[in-house]
Each structure stands twice: as structure tokens, then as C-alpha cells.
Amino acid sequence: MEKVIAGYKVDVTEEGYLTDRKQWNKEIAQALAKELGINELTEGHWQVIEFLQKDFEATEKIPTIRRVNKVGNIPTKDLYALFPDGPLMKATKIAGLSKPVSCV
Amino acid sequence: MSTEEGIKKVSIIISKGSLEGIYPGLIMANGARMKGIEANLFFTFFGMDAITKKKMHNIKVATVGNPAMGIPTLIGALPGMSAFATSMMKKQMEELDIPPIPEFIEMISDAGGKIYACLASVEMFKLKKEDFCEQLDGILTVGDFYDLSAGGEIIFT
């Protein structure tokens, strides 16, 4: 379905995940973050978002939280502090990626 | 991310000390945290092996008395069978990015999940607080556990 985020018309799933990564930009990320209760995307947030995008680019898979820690060098504690209540689900949404489907 | 009627809190009891007895509870606790659900883990009886320093690195698959393994009991009892089955299973899990038990406990704790040991079992096995991994949040009575679990779901594994 279509949705207007930060003034841009984008395609999203029913749960609000962007379906076309090419439609993503930083303003959309900010707006999505706000919707999820994160008022300001800090340097720490961007570090996570950039790793998710880079890793997805390379592997075509959403990384697990363990991989974000081991490969992205982002401590799990920090990840949960930055994106409370569902870190990977929130971070992937803000990063313009699909919803993670892994159990771990 | 949980909806109004969604589950807000889970308390998971891990009572068995085999690999297949421990992992499901850990995966469910971690999965709860991944969804923003509060998670408490309560280790009792041999389940405590998962959080005792001396045992947690050496948890094995039960190859005897486990019909689902498809190995006849007498063969499962041969020396090295359990170690073999364990290493096979660990390899499979590594492929899925499921961490080894000590790392998984650390991950759940870092994710905000709480780790508790059962007082009755601790006394029965004559253990001390020092015998447990550093992630241990406390040793609880059954009553404490029910208090802690109030308003949430309790899952026994």
C-alpha cells in the first residue's frame, strides 16, 4: 500500500515496512523513528542503521542481533537502549528494510 | 511493538539440563525481548547447569531415552555418541546464528532479560552464588518467582 512519509509517497507493507529500498532517505528514517517513539536519531542510531543496510546489501539477509553485535561491533545492550521494545524490528523499519523473520 | 492485548511479560522455567532441554526456553526468552516483552528466566533442578560456570560450557544432547533422535537406546549409550550428536547439533545452530549457551545467556541478560536460580535446587545441589555465571540476577524462592511473574505468562520447559 501507499503511504506519505515526511512528504514522500512510498510503498509500504501492512505493518509499515518500506517495500522498495530505493524510496528510502534520511528524512523518511527520521519520520519513521518518530512514529516508533524515537524522537531524534543520534549518531548511535545511524551507526546501527548504516550497518543493517550495508550488511543487507552484502548478504541479502537481515542480520541477527548477534551479527549486529559480532560483525557490526554494536553491543547488544546499546542496541536495546537505542531502540527499546523490539530493537531489530524498529531498526530495520527505520532503515527501510523488511521485517526480520528470524527467531533469534 | 506488542499490541494492547499482546503479551507483556513472560516467565520461563527451565528445568532440564540437556541441550534440547535448555535451548527452547532460551530462544523463547530472547525472542520475547526482541519483541519488547519483559522476560524472566527461572532455572531449576538440572536446568541450573545452563547458568553454573562449571557446567554451562559442556551441555550435551541426550541420546538415550530420546526416541525422537532415531538412535536405538543401546547405540545411543555408546561412548562418544552424545558428544557426536551434540557437535552435529551445535554446527546446525551456528549456521542459524544461534549462539552457544554461555553467549546466549549473556545476550539475553544484555537484552534486559533476568536470570534467576531456584533456591530449593541451589540448596539441594549445595551451590553458592559464586558457582553461577555473572549474569545471575538472584536466587529466588518459588513464592518470589510467583510474585515476579504476576500479571504475565508462565511457561514451563
Short mmCIF file of N, CA and C in Angstrom, two decimals, chain A residues 17 36 61 63-67 69-70 76-78 80 84-90 93 99-100 102-104, chain B residues 1-2 27 30-31 33-37 93-100 103-104 106-112:
data_model
loop_
_atom_site.label_atom_id
_atom_site.label_comp_id
_atom_site.label_asym_id
_atom_site.label_seq_id
_atom_site.Cartn_x
_atom_site.Cartn_y
_atom_site.Cartn_z
N TYR A 17 6.53 -1.41 6.77
CA TYR A 17 7.91 -1.54 6.30
C TYR A 17 7.97 -1.17 4.82
N LEU A 36 7.84 5.56 15.83
CA LEU A 36 8.16 4.44 16.72
C LEU A 36 8.60 4.92 18.11
N LYS A 61 20.37 -10.61 3.46
CA LYS A 61 19.61 -11.11 4.61
C LYS A 61 19.65 -10.05 5.70
N PRO A 63 20.52 -9.01 9.17
CA PRO A 63 21.38 -9.63 10.18
C PRO A 63 20.63 -9.89 11.49
N THR A 64 21.10 -10.89 12.23
CA THR A 64 20.52 -11.14 13.56
C THR A 64 21.12 -10.15 14.55
N ILE A 65 20.54 -10.09 15.75
CA ILE A 65 21.08 -9.22 16.79
C ILE A 65 22.51 -9.65 17.13
N ARG A 66 22.74 -10.97 17.06
CA ARG A 66 24.07 -11.48 17.35
C ARG A 66 25.07 -10.97 16.31
N ARG A 67 24.64 -10.95 15.07
CA ARG A 67 25.52 -10.48 13.99
C ARG A 67 25.76 -8.97 14.10
N ASN A 69 25.98 -7.43 16.74
CA ASN A 69 26.98 -7.35 17.81
C ASN A 69 28.36 -7.77 17.31
N LYS A 70 28.45 -8.97 16.73
CA LYS A 70 29.75 -9.55 16.38
C LYS A 70 30.39 -8.88 15.17
N THR A 76 24.98 -5.47 22.35
CA THR A 76 23.54 -5.76 22.43
C THR A 76 22.83 -4.82 23.40
N LYS A 77 23.52 -4.50 24.50
CA LYS A 77 22.94 -3.57 25.48
C LYS A 77 22.63 -2.22 24.83
N ASP A 78 23.58 -1.74 24.02
CA ASP A 78 23.40 -0.44 23.35
C ASP A 78 22.26 -0.50 22.35
N TYR A 80 19.59 -2.35 22.42
CA TYR A 80 18.31 -2.30 23.14
C TYR A 80 18.05 -0.92 23.74
N PRO A 84 14.40 0.79 22.03
CA PRO A 84 13.74 -0.02 23.07
C PRO A 84 12.49 -0.74 22.53
N ASP A 85 12.14 -1.84 23.19
CA ASP A 85 10.92 -2.60 22.86
C ASP A 85 10.90 -3.08 21.41
N GLY A 86 11.83 -3.94 21.10
CA GLY A 86 11.84 -4.50 19.74
C GLY A 86 12.91 -3.88 18.87
N PRO A 87 14.17 -3.98 19.27
CA PRO A 87 15.25 -3.23 18.61
C PRO A 87 15.40 -3.54 17.12
N LEU A 88 15.43 -4.83 16.77
CA LEU A 88 15.70 -5.15 15.37
C LEU A 88 14.50 -4.81 14.49
N MET A 89 13.29 -5.01 15.03
CA MET A 89 12.09 -4.70 14.26
C MET A 89 12.00 -3.20 13.99
N LYS A 90 12.37 -2.42 15.02
CA LYS A 90 12.32 -0.96 14.84
C LYS A 90 13.44 -0.48 13.93
N LYS A 93 12.95 -1.24 10.27
CA LYS A 93 11.89 -0.41 9.69
C LYS A 93 12.42 0.98 9.36
N LYS A 99 10.81 -6.58 7.43
CA LYS A 99 10.68 -7.03 8.81
C LYS A 99 11.53 -8.30 9.01
N PRO A 100 12.31 -8.35 10.09
CA PRO A 100 13.13 -9.54 10.32
C PRO A 100 12.25 -10.77 10.56
N SER A 102 13.76 -13.92 11.45
CA SER A 102 14.49 -14.93 12.20
C SER A 102 13.95 -15.04 13.63
N CYS A 103 14.09 -16.25 14.26
CA CYS A 103 13.67 -16.45 15.65
C CYS A 103 14.71 -15.95 16.64
N VAL A 104 15.92 -15.73 16.15
CA VAL A 104 16.96 -15.25 17.08
C VAL A 104 17.57 -13.93 16.60
N MET B 1 6.22 -2.79 20.43
CA MET B 1 5.66 -3.36 19.21
C MET B 1 4.47 -4.26 19.55
N SER B 2 4.38 -4.68 20.84
CA SER B 2 3.25 -5.53 21.21
C SER B 2 1.98 -4.70 21.25
N ILE B 27 15.60 -19.56 23.66
CA ILE B 27 15.14 -18.95 22.41
C ILE B 27 13.85 -18.17 22.66
N ASN B 30 14.75 -14.93 24.66
CA ASN B 30 15.39 -13.96 23.78
C ASN B 30 14.38 -13.38 22.77
N GLY B 31 13.54 -14.27 22.23
CA GLY B 31 12.53 -13.83 21.28
C GLY B 31 11.54 -12.86 21.92
N ARG B 33 12.29 -10.71 24.37
CA ARG B 33 12.98 -9.42 24.45
C ARG B 33 13.03 -8.73 23.08
N MET B 34 13.22 -9.55 22.04
CA MET B 34 13.28 -8.98 20.68
C MET B 34 11.98 -8.29 20.30
N LYS B 35 10.88 -8.70 20.94
CA LYS B 35 9.58 -8.09 20.67
C LYS B 35 9.18 -7.07 21.73
N GLY B 36 10.10 -6.77 22.61
CA GLY B 36 9.80 -5.80 23.65
C GLY B 36 8.98 -6.36 24.80
N ILE B 37 8.97 -7.69 24.92
CA ILE B 37 8.25 -8.34 26.02
C ILE B 37 9.23 -8.55 27.18
N MET B 93 23.18 -25.18 14.63
CA MET B 93 22.71 -23.96 15.28
C MET B 93 23.59 -22.78 14.92
N GLU B 94 24.89 -23.03 14.83
CA GLU B 94 25.81 -21.96 14.46
C GLU B 94 25.42 -21.40 13.08
N GLU B 95 25.00 -22.30 12.19
CA GLU B 95 24.59 -21.86 10.85
C GLU B 95 23.39 -20.91 10.91
N LEU B 96 22.54 -21.12 11.90
CA LEU B 96 21.36 -20.27 12.06
C LEU B 96 21.65 -19.06 12.95
N ASP B 97 22.92 -18.92 13.34
CA ASP B 97 23.34 -17.82 14.21
C ASP B 97 22.72 -17.92 15.61
N ILE B 98 22.46 -19.15 16.05
CA ILE B 98 22.01 -19.37 17.43
C ILE B 98 23.28 -19.56 18.27
N PRO B 99 23.50 -18.70 19.27
CA PRO B 99 24.76 -18.75 19.99
C PRO B 99 24.90 -19.95 20.92
N PRO B 100 26.14 -20.31 21.28
CA PRO B 100 26.36 -21.31 22.33
C PRO B 100 25.73 -20.84 23.64
N GLU B 103 27.11 -17.76 25.71
CA GLU B 103 26.92 -16.50 24.98
C GLU B 103 25.44 -16.11 24.91
N PHE B 104 24.59 -17.12 24.82
CA PHE B 104 23.14 -16.88 24.73
C PHE B 104 22.64 -16.26 26.05
N GLU B 106 24.42 -14.50 28.12
CA GLU B 106 24.93 -13.14 28.16
C GLU B 106 24.07 -12.22 27.28
N MET B 107 23.69 -12.76 26.10
CA MET B 107 22.89 -11.98 25.15
C MET B 107 21.52 -11.64 25.74
N ILE B 108 20.90 -12.62 26.39
CA ILE B 108 19.57 -12.40 26.98
C ILE B 108 19.68 -11.39 28.12
N SER B 109 20.74 -11.53 28.91
CA SER B 109 20.94 -10.60 30.02
C SER B 109 21.18 -9.18 29.48
N ASP B 110 22.02 -9.06 28.46
CA ASP B 110 22.26 -7.75 27.83
C ASP B 110 20.99 -7.16 27.24
N ALA B 111 20.10 -8.05 26.82
CA ALA B 111 18.84 -7.60 26.21
C ALA B 111 17.82 -7.18 27.28
N GLY B 112 18.20 -7.34 28.55
CA GLY B 112 17.31 -6.92 29.63
C GLY B 112 16.53 -8.07 30.25
#
